[in-house]
XYZ file of C-alpha atoms in Angstrom:
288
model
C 17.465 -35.325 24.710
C 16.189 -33.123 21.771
C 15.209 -34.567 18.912
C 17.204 -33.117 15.806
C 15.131 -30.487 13.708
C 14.722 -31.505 9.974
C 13.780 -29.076 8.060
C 12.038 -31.283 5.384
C 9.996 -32.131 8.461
C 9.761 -28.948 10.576
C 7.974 -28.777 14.071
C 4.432 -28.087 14.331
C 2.949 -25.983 17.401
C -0.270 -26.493 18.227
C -0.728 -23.423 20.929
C 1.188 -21.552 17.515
C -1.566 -23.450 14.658
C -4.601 -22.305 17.081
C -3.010 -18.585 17.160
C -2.690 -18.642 13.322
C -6.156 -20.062 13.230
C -7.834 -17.375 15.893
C -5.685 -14.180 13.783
C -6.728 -16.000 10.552
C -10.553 -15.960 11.177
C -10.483 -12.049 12.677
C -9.105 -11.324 9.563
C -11.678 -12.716 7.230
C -14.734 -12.173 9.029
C -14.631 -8.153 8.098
C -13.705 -9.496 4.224
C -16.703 -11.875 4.170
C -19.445 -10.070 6.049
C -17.936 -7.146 3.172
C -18.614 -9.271 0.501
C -21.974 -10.863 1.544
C -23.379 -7.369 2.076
C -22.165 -6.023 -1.095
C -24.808 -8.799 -2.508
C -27.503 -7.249 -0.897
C -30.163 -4.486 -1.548
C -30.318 -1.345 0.276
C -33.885 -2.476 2.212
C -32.231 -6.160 2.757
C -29.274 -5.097 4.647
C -31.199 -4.106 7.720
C -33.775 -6.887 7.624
C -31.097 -9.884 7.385
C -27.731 -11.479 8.976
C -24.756 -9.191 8.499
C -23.276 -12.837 8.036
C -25.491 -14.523 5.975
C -26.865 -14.190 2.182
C -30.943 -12.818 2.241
C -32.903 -11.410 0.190
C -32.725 -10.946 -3.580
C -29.229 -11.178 -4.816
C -28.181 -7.749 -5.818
C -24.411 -7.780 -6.659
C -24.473 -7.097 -10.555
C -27.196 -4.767 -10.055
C -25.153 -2.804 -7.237
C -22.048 -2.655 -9.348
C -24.410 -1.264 -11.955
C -25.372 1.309 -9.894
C -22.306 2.174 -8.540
C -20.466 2.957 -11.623
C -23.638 5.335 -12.992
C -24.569 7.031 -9.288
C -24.111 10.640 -9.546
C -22.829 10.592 -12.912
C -20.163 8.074 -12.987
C -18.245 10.107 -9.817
C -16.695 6.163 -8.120
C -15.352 6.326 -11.835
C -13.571 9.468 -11.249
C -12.362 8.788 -7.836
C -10.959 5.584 -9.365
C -8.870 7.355 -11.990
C -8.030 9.830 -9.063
C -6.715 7.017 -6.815
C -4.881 5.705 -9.717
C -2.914 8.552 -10.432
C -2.025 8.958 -7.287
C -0.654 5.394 -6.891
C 1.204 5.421 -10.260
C 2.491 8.649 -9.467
C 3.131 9.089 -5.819
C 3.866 5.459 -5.047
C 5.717 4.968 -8.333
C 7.820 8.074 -7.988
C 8.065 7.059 -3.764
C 9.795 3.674 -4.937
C 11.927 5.165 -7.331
C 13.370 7.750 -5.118
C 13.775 5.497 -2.385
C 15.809 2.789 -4.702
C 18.298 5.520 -5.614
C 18.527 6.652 -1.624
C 18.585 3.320 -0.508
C 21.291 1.962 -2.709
C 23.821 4.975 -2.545
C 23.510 5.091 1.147
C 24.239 1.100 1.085
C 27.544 1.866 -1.503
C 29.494 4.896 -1.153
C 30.528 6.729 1.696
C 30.337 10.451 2.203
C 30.825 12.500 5.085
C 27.368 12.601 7.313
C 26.070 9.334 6.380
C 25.139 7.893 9.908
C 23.519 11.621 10.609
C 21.274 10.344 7.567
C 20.639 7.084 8.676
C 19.874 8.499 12.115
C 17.479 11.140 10.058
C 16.127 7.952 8.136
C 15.411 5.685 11.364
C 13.411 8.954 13.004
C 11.811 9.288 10.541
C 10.271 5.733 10.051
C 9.301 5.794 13.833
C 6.949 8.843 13.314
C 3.633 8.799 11.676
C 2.135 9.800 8.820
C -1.069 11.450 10.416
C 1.310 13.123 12.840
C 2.450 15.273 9.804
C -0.532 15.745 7.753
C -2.040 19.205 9.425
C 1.894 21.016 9.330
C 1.922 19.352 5.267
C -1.746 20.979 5.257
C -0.196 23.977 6.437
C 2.988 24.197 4.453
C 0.873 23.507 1.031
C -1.639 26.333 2.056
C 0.866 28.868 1.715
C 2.311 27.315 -1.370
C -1.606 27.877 -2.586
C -1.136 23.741 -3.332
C -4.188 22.882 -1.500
C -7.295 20.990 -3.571
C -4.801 20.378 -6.468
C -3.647 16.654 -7.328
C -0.182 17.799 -5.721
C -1.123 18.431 -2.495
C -1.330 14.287 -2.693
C 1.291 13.333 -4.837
C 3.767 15.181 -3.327
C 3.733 13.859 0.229
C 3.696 10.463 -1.076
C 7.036 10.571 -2.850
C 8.818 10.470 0.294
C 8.855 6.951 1.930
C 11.497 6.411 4.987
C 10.483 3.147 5.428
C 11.044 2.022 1.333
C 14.478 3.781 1.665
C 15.283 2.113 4.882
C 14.062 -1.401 3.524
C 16.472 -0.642 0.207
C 18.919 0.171 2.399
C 19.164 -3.081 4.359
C 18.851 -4.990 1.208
C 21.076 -3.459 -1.040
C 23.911 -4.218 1.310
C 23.220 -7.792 1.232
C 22.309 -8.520 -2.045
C 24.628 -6.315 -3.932
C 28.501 -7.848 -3.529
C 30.777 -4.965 -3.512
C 32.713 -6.848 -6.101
C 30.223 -7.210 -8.516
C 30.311 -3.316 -8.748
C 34.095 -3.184 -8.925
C 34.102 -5.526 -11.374
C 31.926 -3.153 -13.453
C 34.038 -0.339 -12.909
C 37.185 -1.930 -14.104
C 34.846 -2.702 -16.848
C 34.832 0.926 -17.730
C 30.685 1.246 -16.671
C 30.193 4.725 -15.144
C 28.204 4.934 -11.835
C 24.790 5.762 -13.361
C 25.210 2.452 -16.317
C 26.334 0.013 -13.091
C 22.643 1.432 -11.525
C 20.692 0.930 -14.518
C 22.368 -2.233 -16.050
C 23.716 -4.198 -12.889
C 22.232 -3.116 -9.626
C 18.133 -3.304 -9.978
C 18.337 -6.222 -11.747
C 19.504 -7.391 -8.312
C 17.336 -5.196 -6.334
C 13.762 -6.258 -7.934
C 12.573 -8.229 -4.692
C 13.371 -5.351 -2.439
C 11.727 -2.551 -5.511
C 8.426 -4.916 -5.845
C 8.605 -4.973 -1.522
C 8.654 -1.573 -1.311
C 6.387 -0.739 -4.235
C 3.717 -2.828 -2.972
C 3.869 -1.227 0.693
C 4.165 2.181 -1.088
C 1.330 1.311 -2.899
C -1.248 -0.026 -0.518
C 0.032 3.047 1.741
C -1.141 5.699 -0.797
C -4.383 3.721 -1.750
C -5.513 3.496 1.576
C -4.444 7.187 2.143
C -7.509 8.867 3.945
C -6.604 11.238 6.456
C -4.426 13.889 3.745
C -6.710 14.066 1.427
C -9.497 14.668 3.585
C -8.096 17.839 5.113
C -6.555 18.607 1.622
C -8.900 18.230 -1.005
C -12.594 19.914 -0.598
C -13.050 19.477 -4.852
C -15.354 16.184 -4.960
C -13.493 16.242 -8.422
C -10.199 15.296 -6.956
C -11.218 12.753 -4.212
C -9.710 9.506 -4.122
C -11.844 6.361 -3.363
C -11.414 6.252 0.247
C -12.870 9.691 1.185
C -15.728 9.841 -1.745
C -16.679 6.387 0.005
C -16.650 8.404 3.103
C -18.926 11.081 1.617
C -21.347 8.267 0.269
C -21.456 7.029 3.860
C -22.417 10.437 5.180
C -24.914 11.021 2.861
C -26.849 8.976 5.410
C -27.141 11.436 8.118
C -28.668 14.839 8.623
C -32.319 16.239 7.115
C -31.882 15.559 3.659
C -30.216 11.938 4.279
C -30.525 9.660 1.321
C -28.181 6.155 2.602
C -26.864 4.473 -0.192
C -25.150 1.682 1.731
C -25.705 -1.104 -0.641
C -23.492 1.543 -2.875
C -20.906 2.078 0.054
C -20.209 -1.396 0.307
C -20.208 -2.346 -3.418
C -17.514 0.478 -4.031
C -15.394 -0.958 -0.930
C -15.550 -3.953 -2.567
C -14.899 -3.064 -6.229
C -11.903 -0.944 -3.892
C -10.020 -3.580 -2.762
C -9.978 -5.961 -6.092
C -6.794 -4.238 -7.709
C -4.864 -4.193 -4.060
C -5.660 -8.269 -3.834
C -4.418 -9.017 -7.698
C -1.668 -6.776 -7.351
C -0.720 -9.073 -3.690
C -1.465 -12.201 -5.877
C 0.828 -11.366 -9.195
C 3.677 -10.537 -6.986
C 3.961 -12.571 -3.888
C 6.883 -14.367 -4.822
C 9.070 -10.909 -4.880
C 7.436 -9.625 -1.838
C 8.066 -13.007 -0.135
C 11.764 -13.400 -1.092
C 12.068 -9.248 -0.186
C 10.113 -9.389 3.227
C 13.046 -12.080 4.571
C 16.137 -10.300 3.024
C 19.071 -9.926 5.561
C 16.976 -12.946 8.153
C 19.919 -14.906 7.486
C 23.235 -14.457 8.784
C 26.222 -16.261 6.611
């Protein structure tokens, strides 16, 4: 006879704990040989463990030089990356709020051919579309501007299908009737009523948005040839290659400090707003 599950108490799975522990260590060991690296000299990083601390400790001194190397440039590519987070992401969740919600509320003729648009579009990549965007922005003469990045990244299938889903749950239709009787128009009921109960699915979708666009490599490296306008991920890329051909100078020590100083904003943004991502990630899981 099965025992009864309590969910004070909830069943523990070893073959399940040993998975979680097995995923859990593939995961860090990239972060941690990253960071023990990044501590490193340039002439130490070939002479030691790839897992263990060695020589003299260089961190400070690395972040030093990675801020001044060729004139400040990471610092550029950092204001680059920003803008295009702020922007494209920013203006990505937006837009997808606004889809998501009216396609959750009102009804219009051709709304499954949308969600049928919507679900097709999730399923294909983004690097599947990059050379015909690279094609389309040529002719626009778009190419090696800031908007050959920002524009592509205001659409987000995946953020509008995620609002989609749960807007239907978490917004009662009689909440917004209520509002109209109220005399609100539709735009005041958005504004005033709705995101307020939308902000776990808006901080969800932000944060994917987000890490999405600073991770972005693949666009701006066929779109962008102005070091100027590189974001960090391909003038990391360029620092990297610096080590190859007949005028090679590595500056690995540099590479690694940068990928370091890279991820920092991604972890505190995943660490201020867990608890929204958390409570968005399961919305619609449980059926009442």
């Amino acid at each position: 006879m099965d025992r009864p599950v309590s969910f004070s108490r909830p069943r523990k799975s070893r073959v399940l704990t040993t998975v979680m522990a097995v995923y859990l260590v593939y995961t860090l060991i990239p972060l941690v040989w990253l960071i023990i690296n990044a501590t490193k000299t340039q002439s130490a990083l070939f002479t030691t463990s790839g897992l263990a601390f060695g020589g003299p400790f260089a961190l400070f001194g690395n972040i030093a030089q990675t801020f001044t190397y060729d004139n400040g440039i990471f610092l550029r590519w950092l204001g680059n990356t920003l803008l295009y987070v702020v922007v494209g992401a920013g203006g990505a969740t937006l837009l997808a709020t606004a889809a998501g919600y009216g396609l959750a509320k009102y009804r219009f003729p051709g709304r499954k051919a949308v969600f049928a648009v919507v679900l097709g579009a999730v399923a294909v990549p983004g690097t599947a579309l990059a050379v015909p965007t690279f094609l389309l922005f040529s002719k626009l003469g778009l190419t090696d501007t800031p908007l050959a990045i920002i524009i592509p990244s205001l659409i987000s299938p995946f953020g509008l299908y995620l609002i989609w889903v749960y807007a239907a749950e978490a917004v009662p239709d009689e909440l917004l009737e209520a509002a109209r009787i109220d005399g609100a128009g539709e735009i005041r009921i958005f504004l005033t009523v709705t995101v307020r109960q939308l902000v776990p699915g808006i901080v969800t979708v932000a944060l994917f948005t987000m890490v999405s666009t600073w991770n972005n490599y693949f666009l701006p490296l066929i779109m962008l040839s102005d070091p100027k306008w590189y974001p960090l991920t391909v003038g990391l890329s360029q620092w990297s290659a610096q080590a190859n051909g007949a005028g090679a100078k590595p500056i690995y020590n540099l590479v690694l400090t940068g990928s370091v100083l890279t991820i920092v904003p991604l972890v505190i943004a995943f660490l201020l707003m867990q608890r929204f991502w958390q409570s968005g990630l399961s919305a619609g899981s449980v059926k009442q």
